[in-house]
JSON list of C-alpha atoms in Angstrom, two decimals:
[
{"chain": "A", "resi": 5, "resn": "MET", "atom": "CA", "xyz": [41.87, -6.17, -18.29]},
{"chain": "A", "resi": 6, "resn": "PRO", "atom": "CA", "xyz": [38.81, -4.55, -19.92]},
{"chain": "A", "resi": 7, "resn": "VAL", "atom": "CA", "xyz": [38.09, -0.97, -18.81]},
{"chain": "A", "resi": 8, "resn": "GLU", "atom": "CA", "xyz": [34.58, -1.91, -17.59]},
{"chain": "A", "resi": 9, "resn": "THR", "atom": "CA", "xyz": [35.99, -4.71, -15.42]},
{"chain": "A", "resi": 10, "resn": "GLN", "atom": "CA", "xyz": [38.59, -2.34, -13.96]},
{"chain": "A", "resi": 11, "resn": "ARG", "atom": "CA", "xyz": [35.86, 0.21, -13.19]},
{"chain": "A", "resi": 12, "resn": "GLN", "atom": "CA", "xyz": [33.72, -2.41, -11.45]},
{"chain": "A", "resi": 13, "resn": "GLN", "atom": "CA", "xyz": [36.66, -3.56, -9.33]},
{"chain": "A", "resi": 14, "resn": "SER", "atom": "CA", "xyz": [37.42, 0.06, -8.42]},
{"chain": "A", "resi": 15, "resn": "ASP", "atom": "CA", "xyz": [33.80, 0.64, -7.43]},
{"chain": "A", "resi": 16, "resn": "SER", "atom": "CA", "xyz": [33.88, -2.50, -5.28]},
{"chain": "A", "resi": 17, "resn": "GLU", "atom": "CA", "xyz": [37.05, -1.35, -3.48]},
{"chain": "A", "resi": 18, "resn": "ILE", "atom": "CA", "xyz": [35.54, 2.10, -2.83]},
{"chain": "A", "resi": 19, "resn": "GLU", "atom": "CA", "xyz": [32.33, 0.61, -1.47]},
{"chain": "A", "resi": 20, "resn": "ARG", "atom": "CA", "xyz": [34.29, -1.37, 1.13]},
{"chain": "A", "resi": 21, "resn": "LEU", "atom": "CA", "xyz": [35.40, 1.91, 2.71]},
{"chain": "A", "resi": 22, "resn": "ASP", "atom": "CA", "xyz": [33.48, 3.31, 5.65]},
{"chain": "A", "resi": 23, "resn": "ILE", "atom": "CA", "xyz": [32.66, 6.52, 3.81]},
{"chain": "A", "resi": 24, "resn": "ALA", "atom": "CA", "xyz": [30.66, 7.86, 6.76]},
{"chain": "A", "resi": 25, "resn": "ALA", "atom": "CA", "xyz": [33.68, 7.59, 9.07]},
{"chain": "A", "resi": 26, "resn": "THR", "atom": "CA", "xyz": [35.97, 9.17, 6.47]},
{"chain": "A", "resi": 27, "resn": "ILE", "atom": "CA", "xyz": [33.65, 12.15, 5.97]},
{"chain": "A", "resi": 28, "resn": "ARG", "atom": "CA", "xyz": [33.12, 12.51, 9.72]},
{"chain": "A", "resi": 29, "resn": "GLU", "atom": "CA", "xyz": [36.87, 12.82, 10.25]},
{"chain": "A", "resi": 30, "resn": "ARG", "atom": "CA", "xyz": [37.11, 15.49, 7.54]},
{"chain": "A", "resi": 31, "resn": "LEU", "atom": "CA", "xyz": [34.19, 17.49, 8.93]},
{"chain": "A", "resi": 32, "resn": "GLU", "atom": "CA", "xyz": [35.74, 17.31, 12.41]},
{"chain": "A", "resi": 33, "resn": "SER", "atom": "CA", "xyz": [38.94, 18.90, 11.09]},
{"chain": "A", "resi": 34, "resn": "GLU", "atom": "CA", "xyz": [37.32, 21.57, 8.91]},
{"chain": "A", "resi": 35, "resn": "TYR", "atom": "CA", "xyz": [34.84, 23.00, 11.44]},
{"chain": "A", "resi": 36, "resn": "ASN", "atom": "CA", "xyz": [34.68, 23.77, 15.13]},
{"chain": "A", "resi": 37, "resn": "TRP", "atom": "CA", "xyz": [31.77, 21.99, 16.80]},
{"chain": "A", "resi": 38, "resn": "LYS", "atom": "CA", "xyz": [29.86, 22.63, 19.99]},
{"chain": "A", "resi": 39, "resn": "VAL", "atom": "CA", "xyz": [26.81, 21.06, 21.62]},
{"chain": "A", "resi": 40, "resn": "LEU", "atom": "CA", "xyz": [23.99, 23.34, 22.64]},
{"chain": "A", "resi": 41, "resn": "GLU", "atom": "CA", "xyz": [20.48, 22.92, 23.97]},
{"chain": "A", "resi": 42, "resn": "GLU", "atom": "CA", "xyz": [17.67, 25.07, 22.63]},
{"chain": "A", "resi": 43, "resn": "TYR", "atom": "CA", "xyz": [13.90, 25.08, 22.28]},
{"chain": "A", "resi": 44, "resn": "PRO", "atom": "CA", "xyz": [12.81, 23.82, 18.83]},
{"chain": "A", "resi": 45, "resn": "SER", "atom": "CA", "xyz": [10.83, 27.02, 18.26]},
{"chain": "A", "resi": 46, "resn": "ASN", "atom": "CA", "xyz": [14.10, 28.97, 18.32]},
{"chain": "A", "resi": 47, "resn": "LEU", "atom": "CA", "xyz": [15.81, 26.75, 15.74]},
{"chain": "A", "resi": 48, "resn": "ALA", "atom": "CA", "xyz": [15.74, 26.81, 11.95]},
{"chain": "A", "resi": 49, "resn": "LEU", "atom": "CA", "xyz": [15.24, 23.66, 9.87]},
{"chain": "A", "resi": 50, "resn": "GLY", "atom": "CA", "xyz": [17.33, 22.72, 6.85]},
{"chain": "A", "resi": 51, "resn": "PRO", "atom": "CA", "xyz": [16.05, 20.77, 3.81]},
{"chain": "A", "resi": 52, "resn": "ASN", "atom": "CA", "xyz": [14.23, 17.56, 4.73]},
{"chain": "A", "resi": 53, "resn": "MET", "atom": "CA", "xyz": [16.16, 14.32, 4.32]},
{"chain": "A", "resi": 54, "resn": "ARG", "atom": "CA", "xyz": [12.96, 12.30, 4.18]},
{"chain": "A", "resi": 55, "resn": "GLU", "atom": "CA", "xyz": [9.23, 12.76, 4.29]},
{"chain": "A", "resi": 56, "resn": "ARG", "atom": "CA", "xyz": [7.98, 13.35, 7.81]},
{"chain": "A", "resi": 57, "resn": "SER", "atom": "CA", "xyz": [6.65, 10.17, 9.44]},
{"chain": "A", "resi": 58, "resn": "GLN", "atom": "CA", "xyz": [4.17, 10.96, 12.19]},
{"chain": "A", "resi": 59, "resn": "GLU", "atom": "CA", "xyz": [4.46, 7.41, 13.51]},
{"chain": "A", "resi": 60, "resn": "LEU", "atom": "CA", "xyz": [8.23, 7.80, 13.87]},
{"chain": "A", "resi": 61, "resn": "VAL", "atom": "CA", "xyz": [7.79, 11.22, 15.50]},
{"chain": "A", "resi": 62, "resn": "GLU", "atom": "CA", "xyz": [5.42, 9.76, 18.09]},
{"chain": "A", "resi": 63, "resn": "ASP", "atom": "CA", "xyz": [7.68, 6.77, 18.77]},
{"chain": "A", "resi": 64, "resn": "LEU", "atom": "CA", "xyz": [10.67, 9.08, 19.27]},
{"chain": "A", "resi": 65, "resn": "ALA", "atom": "CA", "xyz": [8.62, 11.36, 21.50]},
{"chain": "A", "resi": 66, "resn": "LYS", "atom": "CA", "xyz": [7.77, 8.39, 23.75]},
{"chain": "A", "resi": 67, "resn": "SER", "atom": "CA", "xyz": [11.42, 7.34, 23.85]},
{"chain": "A", "resi": 68, "resn": "ILE", "atom": "CA", "xyz": [12.69, 10.86, 24.62]},
{"chain": "A", "resi": 69, "resn": "ALA", "atom": "CA", "xyz": [10.02, 11.34, 27.29]},
{"chain": "A", "resi": 70, "resn": "SER", "atom": "CA", "xyz": [11.08, 8.16, 29.10]},
{"chain": "A", "resi": 71, "resn": "MET", "atom": "CA", "xyz": [14.85, 8.05, 28.51]},
{"chain": "A", "resi": 72, "resn": "GLY", "atom": "CA", "xyz": [15.84, 11.50, 27.30]},
{"chain": "A", "resi": 73, "resn": "GLN", "atom": "CA", "xyz": [17.37, 12.43, 23.94]},
{"chain": "A", "resi": 74, "resn": "MET", "atom": "CA", "xyz": [19.89, 9.66, 23.31]},
{"chain": "A", "resi": 75, "resn": "GLN", "atom": "CA", "xyz": [21.38, 11.02, 20.07]},
{"chain": "A", "resi": 76, "resn": "GLU", "atom": "CA", "xyz": [22.18, 14.62, 19.24]},
{"chain": "A", "resi": 77, "resn": "CYS", "atom": "CA", "xyz": [20.90, 16.31, 16.13]},
{"chain": "A", "resi": 78, "resn": "ASN", "atom": "CA", "xyz": [23.49, 17.88, 13.82]},
{"chain": "A", "resi": 79, "resn": "GLY", "atom": "CA", "xyz": [23.39, 21.34, 12.34]},
{"chain": "A", "resi": 80, "resn": "ASP", "atom": "CA", "xyz": [25.22, 24.54, 11.51]},
{"chain": "A", "resi": 81, "resn": "THR", "atom": "CA", "xyz": [25.31, 28.24, 12.32]},
{"chain": "A", "resi": 82, "resn": "LEU", "atom": "CA", "xyz": [23.58, 30.56, 9.86]},
{"chain": "A", "resi": 83, "resn": "GLU", "atom": "CA", "xyz": [24.97, 33.99, 9.00]},
{"chain": "A", "resi": 84, "resn": "ASP", "atom": "CA", "xyz": [22.32, 35.65, 11.19]},
{"chain": "A", "resi": 85, "resn": "GLY", "atom": "CA", "xyz": [23.51, 33.59, 14.17]},
{"chain": "A", "resi": 86, "resn": "ARG", "atom": "CA", "xyz": [20.61, 31.15, 14.27]},
{"chain": "A", "resi": 87, "resn": "THR", "atom": "CA", "xyz": [21.21, 27.42, 14.65]},
{"chain": "A", "resi": 88, "resn": "ARG", "atom": "CA", "xyz": [19.90, 25.27, 11.80]},
{"chain": "A", "resi": 89, "resn": "VAL", "atom": "CA", "xyz": [19.06, 21.58, 12.28]},
{"chain": "A", "resi": 90, "resn": "ILE", "atom": "CA", "xyz": [20.14, 19.55, 9.25]},
{"chain": "A", "resi": 91, "resn": "ALA", "atom": "CA", "xyz": [20.35, 15.92, 10.39]},
{"chain": "A", "resi": 92, "resn": "GLY", "atom": "CA", "xyz": [18.01, 14.41, 12.96]},
{"chain": "A", "resi": 93, "resn": "GLN", "atom": "CA", "xyz": [14.89, 16.38, 12.11]},
{"chain": "A", "resi": 94, "resn": "HIS", "atom": "CA", "xyz": [12.53, 13.67, 13.38]},
{"chain": "A", "resi": 95, "resn": "ARG", "atom": "CA", "xyz": [14.09, 14.24, 16.81]},
{"chain": "A", "resi": 96, "resn": "TYR", "atom": "CA", "xyz": [13.35, 17.94, 16.38]},
{"chain": "A", "resi": 97, "resn": "TRP", "atom": "CA", "xyz": [9.70, 17.20, 15.61]},
{"chain": "A", "resi": 98, "resn": "ALA", "atom": "CA", "xyz": [9.50, 14.73, 18.51]},
{"chain": "A", "resi": 99, "resn": "VAL", "atom": "CA", "xyz": [10.66, 17.33, 21.05]},
{"chain": "A", "resi": 100, "resn": "GLU", "atom": "CA", "xyz": [8.32, 19.86, 19.44]},
{"chain": "A", "resi": 101, "resn": "LEU", "atom": "CA", "xyz": [5.44, 17.40, 19.90]},
{"chain": "A", "resi": 102, "resn": "LEU", "atom": "CA", "xyz": [6.39, 16.82, 23.54]},
{"chain": "A", "resi": 103, "resn": "ASN", "atom": "CA", "xyz": [6.37, 20.58, 24.16]},
{"chain": "A", "resi": 104, "resn": "GLN", "atom": "CA", "xyz": [2.92, 20.86, 22.63]},
{"chain": "A", "resi": 105, "resn": "LEU", "atom": "CA", "xyz": [1.71, 18.16, 25.03]},
{"chain": "A", "resi": 106, "resn": "ILE", "atom": "CA", "xyz": [3.45, 19.88, 27.94]},
{"chain": "A", "resi": 107, "resn": "GLU", "atom": "CA", "xyz": [1.83, 23.18, 27.03]},
{"chain": "A", "resi": 108, "resn": "LYS", "atom": "CA", "xyz": [-1.58, 21.48, 26.95]},
{"chain": "A", "resi": 109, "resn": "HIS", "atom": "CA", "xyz": [-0.90, 19.83, 30.32]},
{"chain": "A", "resi": 110, "resn": "ASN", "atom": "CA", "xyz": [0.16, 23.15, 31.86]},
{"chain": "A", "resi": 111, "resn": "SER", "atom": "CA", "xyz": [-2.97, 24.92, 30.65]},
{"chain": "A", "resi": 112, "resn": "LEU", "atom": "CA", "xyz": [-5.13, 22.24, 32.30]},
{"chain": "A", "resi": 113, "resn": "ASN", "atom": "CA", "xyz": [-3.01, 21.89, 35.44]},
{"chain": "A", "resi": 114, "resn": "PRO", "atom": "CA", "xyz": [-1.71, 25.33, 36.47]},
{"chain": "A", "resi": 115, "resn": "GLU", "atom": "CA", "xyz": [-0.91, 24.02, 39.94]},
{"chain": "A", "resi": 116, "resn": "SER", "atom": "CA", "xyz": [1.57, 21.40, 38.63]},
{"chain": "A", "resi": 117, "resn": "THR", "atom": "CA", "xyz": [3.22, 22.77, 35.52]},
{"chain": "A", "resi": 118, "resn": "LEU", "atom": "CA", "xyz": [6.05, 21.05, 33.65]},
{"chain": "A", "resi": 119, "resn": "GLN", "atom": "CA", "xyz": [9.09, 22.66, 32.04]},
{"chain": "A", "resi": 120, "resn": "PRO", "atom": "CA", "xyz": [9.25, 22.52, 28.24]},
{"chain": "A", "resi": 121, "resn": "MET", "atom": "CA", "xyz": [12.07, 20.48, 26.73]},
{"chain": "A", "resi": 122, "resn": "LYS", "atom": "CA", "xyz": [15.09, 21.68, 24.82]},
{"chain": "A", "resi": 123, "resn": "LEU", "atom": "CA", "xyz": [16.64, 19.90, 21.84]},
{"chain": "A", "resi": 124, "resn": "ARG", "atom": "CA", "xyz": [20.32, 18.94, 22.00]},
{"chain": "A", "resi": 125, "resn": "VAL", "atom": "CA", "xyz": [22.15, 19.82, 18.77]},
{"chain": "A", "resi": 126, "resn": "ARG", "atom": "CA", "xyz": [25.77, 19.42, 17.74]},
{"chain": "A", "resi": 127, "resn": "VAL", "atom": "CA", "xyz": [26.54, 22.53, 15.71]},
{"chain": "A", "resi": 128, "resn": "ALA", "atom": "CA", "xyz": [29.26, 23.58, 13.28]},
{"chain": "A", "resi": 129, "resn": "ASP", "atom": "CA", "xyz": [30.61, 27.11, 13.81]},
{"chain": "A", "resi": 130, "resn": "ARG", "atom": "CA", "xyz": [29.77, 28.21, 10.25]},
{"chain": "A", "resi": 131, "resn": "GLU", "atom": "CA", "xyz": [27.03, 27.82, 7.68]},
{"chain": "A", "resi": 132, "resn": "LEU", "atom": "CA", "xyz": [27.39, 24.65, 5.61]},
{"chain": "A", "resi": 133, "resn": "GLY", "atom": "CA", "xyz": [27.06, 24.64, 1.83]},
{"chain": "A", "resi": 134, "resn": "PRO", "atom": "CA", "xyz": [24.96, 22.12, -0.14]},
{"chain": "A", "resi": 135, "resn": "TYR", "atom": "CA", "xyz": [27.69, 19.50, -0.40]},
{"chain": "A", "resi": 136, "resn": "GLU", "atom": "CA", "xyz": [28.65, 19.85, 3.27]},
{"chain": "A", "resi": 137, "resn": "MET", "atom": "CA", "xyz": [24.98, 19.37, 4.22]},
{"chain": "A", "resi": 138, "resn": "LEU", "atom": "CA", "xyz": [24.98, 16.18, 2.14]},
{"chain": "A", "resi": 139, "resn": "ASP", "atom": "CA", "xyz": [28.16, 15.05, 3.89]},
{"chain": "A", "resi": 140, "resn": "LEU", "atom": "CA", "xyz": [26.52, 15.62, 7.26]},
{"chain": "A", "resi": 141, "resn": "GLN", "atom": "CA", "xyz": [23.54, 13.49, 6.24]},
{"chain": "A", "resi": 142, "resn": "ILE", "atom": "CA", "xyz": [25.89, 10.75, 4.98]},
{"chain": "A", "resi": 143, "resn": "THR", "atom": "CA", "xyz": [27.66, 10.57, 8.35]},
{"chain": "A", "resi": 144, "resn": "GLU", "atom": "CA", "xyz": [24.34, 10.06, 10.13]},
{"chain": "A", "resi": 145, "resn": "ASN", "atom": "CA", "xyz": [22.61, 7.73, 7.69]},
{"chain": "A", "resi": 146, "resn": "LEU", "atom": "CA", "xyz": [25.06, 5.64, 5.66]},
{"chain": "A", "resi": 147, "resn": "HIS", "atom": "CA", "xyz": [26.81, 2.92, 7.68]},
{"chain": "A", "resi": 148, "resn": "LYS", "atom": "CA", "xyz": [28.74, -0.25, 6.84]},
{"chain": "A", "resi": 149, "resn": "ASP", "atom": "CA", "xyz": [26.49, -2.57, 8.84]},
{"chain": "A", "resi": 150, "resn": "LEU", "atom": "CA", "xyz": [23.26, -1.85, 6.96]},
{"chain": "A", "resi": 151, "resn": "ARG", "atom": "CA", "xyz": [21.43, -4.69, 5.22]},
{"chain": "A", "resi": 152, "resn": "PRO", "atom": "CA", "xyz": [21.17, -4.24, 1.42]},
{"chain": "A", "resi": 153, "resn": "GLU", "atom": "CA", "xyz": [17.53, -3.16, 1.59]},
{"chain": "A", "resi": 154, "resn": "GLU", "atom": "CA", "xyz": [18.27, -0.73, 4.45]},
{"chain": "A", "resi": 155, "resn": "GLU", "atom": "CA", "xyz": [21.21, 0.72, 2.55]},
{"chain": "A", "resi": 156, "resn": "ALA", "atom": "CA", "xyz": [18.98, 1.10, -0.53]},
{"chain": "A", "resi": 157, "resn": "GLY", "atom": "CA", "xyz": [16.50, 3.17, 1.44]},
{"chain": "A", "resi": 158, "resn": "LYS", "atom": "CA", "xyz": [19.24, 5.41, 2.81]},
{"chain": "A", "resi": 159, "resn": "ILE", "atom": "CA", "xyz": [20.87, 5.86, -0.60]},
{"chain": "A", "resi": 160, "resn": "ALA", "atom": "CA", "xyz": [17.56, 6.79, -2.22]},
{"chain": "A", "resi": 161, "resn": "GLU", "atom": "CA", "xyz": [16.81, 9.30, 0.54]},
{"chain": "A", "resi": 162, "resn": "LEU", "atom": "CA", "xyz": [20.30, 10.79, 0.27]},
{"chain": "A", "resi": 163, "resn": "PHE", "atom": "CA", "xyz": [19.92, 11.10, -3.50]},
{"chain": "A", "resi": 164, "resn": "SER", "atom": "CA", "xyz": [16.60, 12.92, -3.05]},
{"chain": "A", "resi": 165, "resn": "PHE", "atom": "CA", "xyz": [18.24, 15.23, -0.49]},
{"chain": "A", "resi": 166, "resn": "TYR", "atom": "CA", "xyz": [21.20, 15.76, -2.82]},
{"chain": "A", "resi": 167, "resn": "ARG", "atom": "CA", "xyz": [18.93, 16.85, -5.68]},
{"chain": "A", "resi": 168, "resn": "ALA", "atom": "CA", "xyz": [17.00, 19.16, -3.36]},
{"chain": "A", "resi": 169, "resn": "VAL", "atom": "CA", "xyz": [20.07, 21.01, -2.05]},
{"chain": "A", "resi": 170, "resn": "VAL", "atom": "CA", "xyz": [22.27, 20.99, -5.19]},
{"chain": "A", "resi": 171, "resn": "GLY", "atom": "CA", "xyz": [19.52, 21.74, -7.71]},
{"chain": "A", "resi": 172, "resn": "GLU", "atom": "CA", "xyz": [20.07, 21.61, -11.47]},
{"chain": "A", "resi": 173, "resn": "LYS", "atom": "CA", "xyz": [23.75, 20.71, -11.07]},
{"chain": "A", "resi": 174, "resn": "ALA", "atom": "CA", "xyz": [22.81, 17.37, -9.48]},
{"chain": "A", "resi": 175, "resn": "THR", "atom": "CA", "xyz": [23.94, 14.30, -11.43]},
{"chain": "A", "resi": 176, "resn": "VAL", "atom": "CA", "xyz": [23.89, 10.60, -10.59]},
{"chain": "A", "resi": 177, "resn": "ALA", "atom": "CA", "xyz": [27.60, 10.31, -11.40]},
{"chain": "A", "resi": 178, "resn": "ASP", "atom": "CA", "xyz": [28.59, 13.09, -8.99]},
{"chain": "A", "resi": 179, "resn": "PHE", "atom": "CA", "xyz": [26.31, 11.71, -6.28]},
{"chain": "A", "resi": 180, "resn": "CYS", "atom": "CA", "xyz": [27.88, 8.24, -6.66]},
{"chain": "A", "resi": 181, "resn": "ARG", "atom": "CA", "xyz": [31.34, 9.69, -6.15]},
{"chain": "A", "resi": 182, "resn": "ARG", "atom": "CA", "xyz": [30.23, 11.57, -3.05]},
{"chain": "A", "resi": 183, "resn": "VAL", "atom": "CA", "xyz": [28.64, 8.55, -1.37]},
{"chain": "A", "resi": 184, "resn": "SER", "atom": "CA", "xyz": [31.33, 6.16, -2.69]},
{"chain": "A", "resi": 185, "resn": "ARG", "atom": "CA", "xyz": [28.82, 3.83, -4.31]},
{"chain": "A", "resi": 186, "resn": "GLY", "atom": "CA", "xyz": [28.78, 2.47, -7.86]},
{"chain": "A", "resi": 187, "resn": "GLU", "atom": "CA", "xyz": [26.21, 3.81, -10.28]},
{"chain": "A", "resi": 188, "resn": "THR", "atom": "CA", "xyz": [24.54, 0.41, -10.61]},
{"chain": "A", "resi": 189, "resn": "LYS", "atom": "CA", "xyz": [24.09, 0.20, -6.84]},
{"chain": "A", "resi": 190, "resn": "VAL", "atom": "CA", "xyz": [22.57, 3.69, -6.68]},
{"chain": "A", "resi": 191, "resn": "ARG", "atom": "CA", "xyz": [20.17, 3.06, -9.56]},
{"chain": "A", "resi": 192, "resn": "ASN", "atom": "CA", "xyz": [19.13, -0.28, -8.03]},
{"chain": "A", "resi": 193, "resn": "ALA", "atom": "CA", "xyz": [18.52, 1.46, -4.71]},
{"chain": "A", "resi": 194, "resn": "ILE", "atom": "CA", "xyz": [16.23, 3.98, -6.38]},
{"chain": "A", "resi": 195, "resn": "LYS", "atom": "CA", "xyz": [14.40, 1.16, -8.15]},
{"chain": "A", "resi": 196, "resn": "PHE", "atom": "CA", "xyz": [14.01, -0.80, -4.92]},
{"chain": "A", "resi": 197, "resn": "VAL", "atom": "CA", "xyz": [12.33, 1.98, -2.92]},
{"chain": "A", "resi": 198, "resn": "GLU", "atom": "CA", "xyz": [9.77, 2.40, -5.70]},
{"chain": "A", "resi": 199, "resn": "LEU", "atom": "CA", "xyz": [8.70, -1.27, -5.60]},
{"chain": "A", "resi": 200, "resn": "ASP", "atom": "CA", "xyz": [5.36, -2.53, -4.31]},
{"chain": "A", "resi": 201, "resn": "GLU", "atom": "CA", "xyz": [5.42, -2.33, -0.49]},
{"chain": "A", "resi": 202, "resn": "LYS", "atom": "CA", "xyz": [4.51, -6.02, -0.25]},
{"chain": "A", "resi": 203, "resn": "VAL", "atom": "CA", "xyz": [7.56, -6.94, -2.31]},
{"chain": "A", "resi": 204, "resn": "LYS", "atom": "CA", "xyz": [9.79, -4.88, -0.03]},
{"chain": "A", "resi": 205, "resn": "GLN", "atom": "CA", "xyz": [8.23, -6.63, 2.94]},
{"chain": "A", "resi": 206, "resn": "LEU", "atom": "CA", "xyz": [9.19, -10.01, 1.43]},
{"chain": "A", "resi": 207, "resn": "VAL", "atom": "CA", "xyz": [12.79, -8.80, 1.30]},
{"chain": "A", "resi": 208, "resn": "ASP", "atom": "CA", "xyz": [12.62, -7.48, 4.85]},
{"chain": "A", "resi": 209, "resn": "GLU", "atom": "CA", "xyz": [11.31, -10.85, 6.06]},
{"chain": "A", "resi": 210, "resn": "GLY", "atom": "CA", "xyz": [14.06, -12.74, 4.20]},
{"chain": "A", "resi": 211, "resn": "ALA", "atom": "CA", "xyz": [11.70, -14.50, 1.78]},
{"chain": "A", "resi": 212, "resn": "LEU", "atom": "CA", "xyz": [13.13, -12.72, -1.28]},
{"chain": "A", "resi": 213, "resn": "LEU", "atom": "CA", "xyz": [16.69, -11.63, -1.94]},
{"chain": "A", "resi": 214, "resn": "TYR", "atom": "CA", "xyz": [17.33, -7.93, -2.46]},
{"chain": "A", "resi": 215, "resn": "TRP", "atom": "CA", "xyz": [19.04, -8.33, -5.83]},
{"chain": "A", "resi": 216, "resn": "ILE", "atom": "CA", "xyz": [16.07, -10.35, -7.14]},
{"chain": "A", "resi": 217, "resn": "ALA", "atom": "CA", "xyz": [13.65, -7.67, -5.95]},
{"chain": "A", "resi": 218, "resn": "THR", "atom": "CA", "xyz": [15.49, -4.97, -7.92]},
{"chain": "A", "resi": 219, "resn": "LYS", "atom": "CA", "xyz": [14.85, -6.93, -11.11]},
{"chain": "A", "resi": 220, "resn": "LEU", "atom": "CA", "xyz": [11.11, -6.62, -10.48]},
{"chain": "A", "resi": 221, "resn": "SER", "atom": "CA", "xyz": [11.30, -2.88, -11.15]},
{"chain": "A", "resi": 222, "resn": "LYS", "atom": "CA", "xyz": [10.75, -3.76, -14.83]},
{"chain": "A", "resi": 223, "resn": "VAL", "atom": "CA", "xyz": [7.39, -5.33, -13.98]},
{"chain": "A", "resi": 224, "resn": "PRO", "atom": "CA", "xyz": [4.25, -3.12, -13.70]},
{"chain": "A", "resi": 225, "resn": "GLY", "atom": "CA", "xyz": [3.56, -2.27, -10.07]},
{"chain": "A", "resi": 226, "resn": "LYS", "atom": "CA", "xyz": [0.30, -4.22, -9.79]},
{"chain": "A", "resi": 227, "resn": "LYS", "atom": "CA", "xyz": [2.02, -7.41, -10.97]},
{"chain": "A", "resi": 228, "resn": "GLN", "atom": "CA", "xyz": [5.21, -7.19, -8.91]},
{"chain": "A", "resi": 229, "resn": "PHE", "atom": "CA", "xyz": [4.00, -9.03, -5.82]},
{"chain": "A", "resi": 230, "resn": "GLY", "atom": "CA", "xyz": [2.46, -11.88, -7.84]},
{"chain": "A", "resi": 231, "resn": "VAL", "atom": "CA", "xyz": [5.65, -12.28, -9.87]},
{"chain": "A", "resi": 232, "resn": "ALA", "atom": "CA", "xyz": [7.73, -12.24, -6.67]},
{"chain": "A", "resi": 233, "resn": "MET", "atom": "CA", "xyz": [5.57, -14.97, -5.14]},
{"chain": "A", "resi": 234, "resn": "LYS", "atom": "CA", "xyz": [5.97, -17.16, -8.24]},
{"chain": "A", "resi": 235, "resn": "ILE", "atom": "CA", "xyz": [9.75, -16.71, -8.15]},
{"chain": "A", "resi": 236, "resn": "ILE", "atom": "CA", "xyz": [9.70, -17.88, -4.54]},
{"chain": "A", "resi": 237, "resn": "LEU", "atom": "CA", "xyz": [7.22, -20.71, -5.20]},
{"chain": "A", "resi": 238, "resn": "TYR", "atom": "CA", "xyz": [9.18, -22.15, -8.13]},
{"chain": "A", "resi": 239, "resn": "ASN", "atom": "CA", "xyz": [12.55, -21.42, -6.49]},
{"chain": "A", "resi": 240, "resn": "LEU", "atom": "CA", "xyz": [13.86, -19.67, -9.61]},
{"chain": "A", "resi": 241, "resn": "GLU", "atom": "CA", "xyz": [17.51, -18.68, -9.84]},
{"chain": "A", "resi": 242, "resn": "GLY", "atom": "CA", "xyz": [19.83, -16.68, -12.09]},
{"chain": "A", "resi": 243, "resn": "GLU", "atom": "CA", "xyz": [18.84, -16.68, -15.75]},
{"chain": "A", "resi": 244, "resn": "GLU", "atom": "CA", "xyz": [15.56, -18.42, -14.90]},
{"chain": "A", "resi": 245, "resn": "ILE", "atom": "CA", "xyz": [14.43, -15.23, -13.17]},
{"chain": "A", "resi": 246, "resn": "ASP", "atom": "CA", "xyz": [15.40, -13.07, -16.15]},
{"chain": "A", "resi": 247, "resn": "THR", "atom": "CA", "xyz": [13.59, -15.40, -18.53]},
{"chain": "A", "resi": 248, "resn": "PHE", "atom": "CA", "xyz": [10.49, -15.44, -16.35]},
{"chain": "A", "resi": 249, "resn": "ILE", "atom": "CA", "xyz": [10.37, -11.65, -16.07]},
{"chain": "A", "resi": 250, "resn": "LYS", "atom": "CA", "xyz": [10.78, -11.33, -19.85]},
{"chain": "A", "resi": 251, "resn": "SER", "atom": "CA", "xyz": [7.84, -13.67, -20.29]},
{"chain": "A", "resi": 252, "resn": "ILE", "atom": "CA", "xyz": [5.74, -11.48, -18.00]},
{"chain": "A", "resi": 253, "resn": "LEU", "atom": "CA", "xyz": [6.64, -8.47, -20.12]},
{"chain": "A", "resi": 254, "resn": "GLY", "atom": "CA", "xyz": [5.67, -10.41, -23.27]},
{"chain": "A", "resi": 255, "resn": "GLU", "atom": "CA", "xyz": [9.16, -10.39, -24.70]},
{"chain": "A", "resi": 256, "resn": "GLU", "atom": "CA", "xyz": [9.40, -14.15, -25.02]},
{"chain": "A", "resi": 257, "resn": "MET", "atom": "CA", "xyz": [7.58, -17.32, -23.97]},
{"chain": "A", "resi": 258, "resn": "PRO", "atom": "CA", "xyz": [8.85, -19.00, -20.80]},
{"chain": "A", "resi": 259, "resn": "SER", "atom": "CA", "xyz": [10.41, -22.45, -20.96]},
{"chain": "A", "resi": 260, "resn": "LEU", "atom": "CA", "xyz": [10.86, -22.92, -17.24]},
{"chain": "A", "resi": 261, "resn": "PHE", "atom": "CA", "xyz": [8.14, -25.37, -16.31]}
]
């Protein structure tokens, strides 16, 4: 069997594993964990997994205000004794927002003040290194039941986090091993998140298959949505899609219609 075929089969077998569950079990055995509640202002924040979304913060704040904090954040214990939040930072910002609103309410209503909220965090007993922080993010974000486009978003965010915490030593190959995903899948994930938002919406709505969308990364951004719509309109498949995209790039004339 050719070496490349063997490698692809090996990648496929690895990707069937629930890597998040495997890492979670290892972290459970290597560290002692406790759950604590603390005001966000007394907590440190680790590197950001993703860009802060104010819309998500506000939605989480509404949910926490009505139902409480359903899911704990995850973090570690710094050498100076402070707790650092690594995974679940939008929950941190949501509770912080709620406390700002509570403080405003209390200043306007001194006769009926409300108690500020604490954030619930599951904390390791020691400070985590860069790779352990990545592992913690994997356990929270990378699950077996994600749709391809959802998994792509998580992989791309994890890769960005990985580069931020590991620095110059970061490589795609090492990252792929750590998240148990093939290099092609990781590179396609990165391509997908950089596509035109309207193309990604087509995938989310089920009008365009994920694997077809990744091929559109070769097309200039302003043309991607139009090309996607033509692929859908003409019901192109397989090599027809490749030929059509090459024609858009001026590499050859199409012979599809």
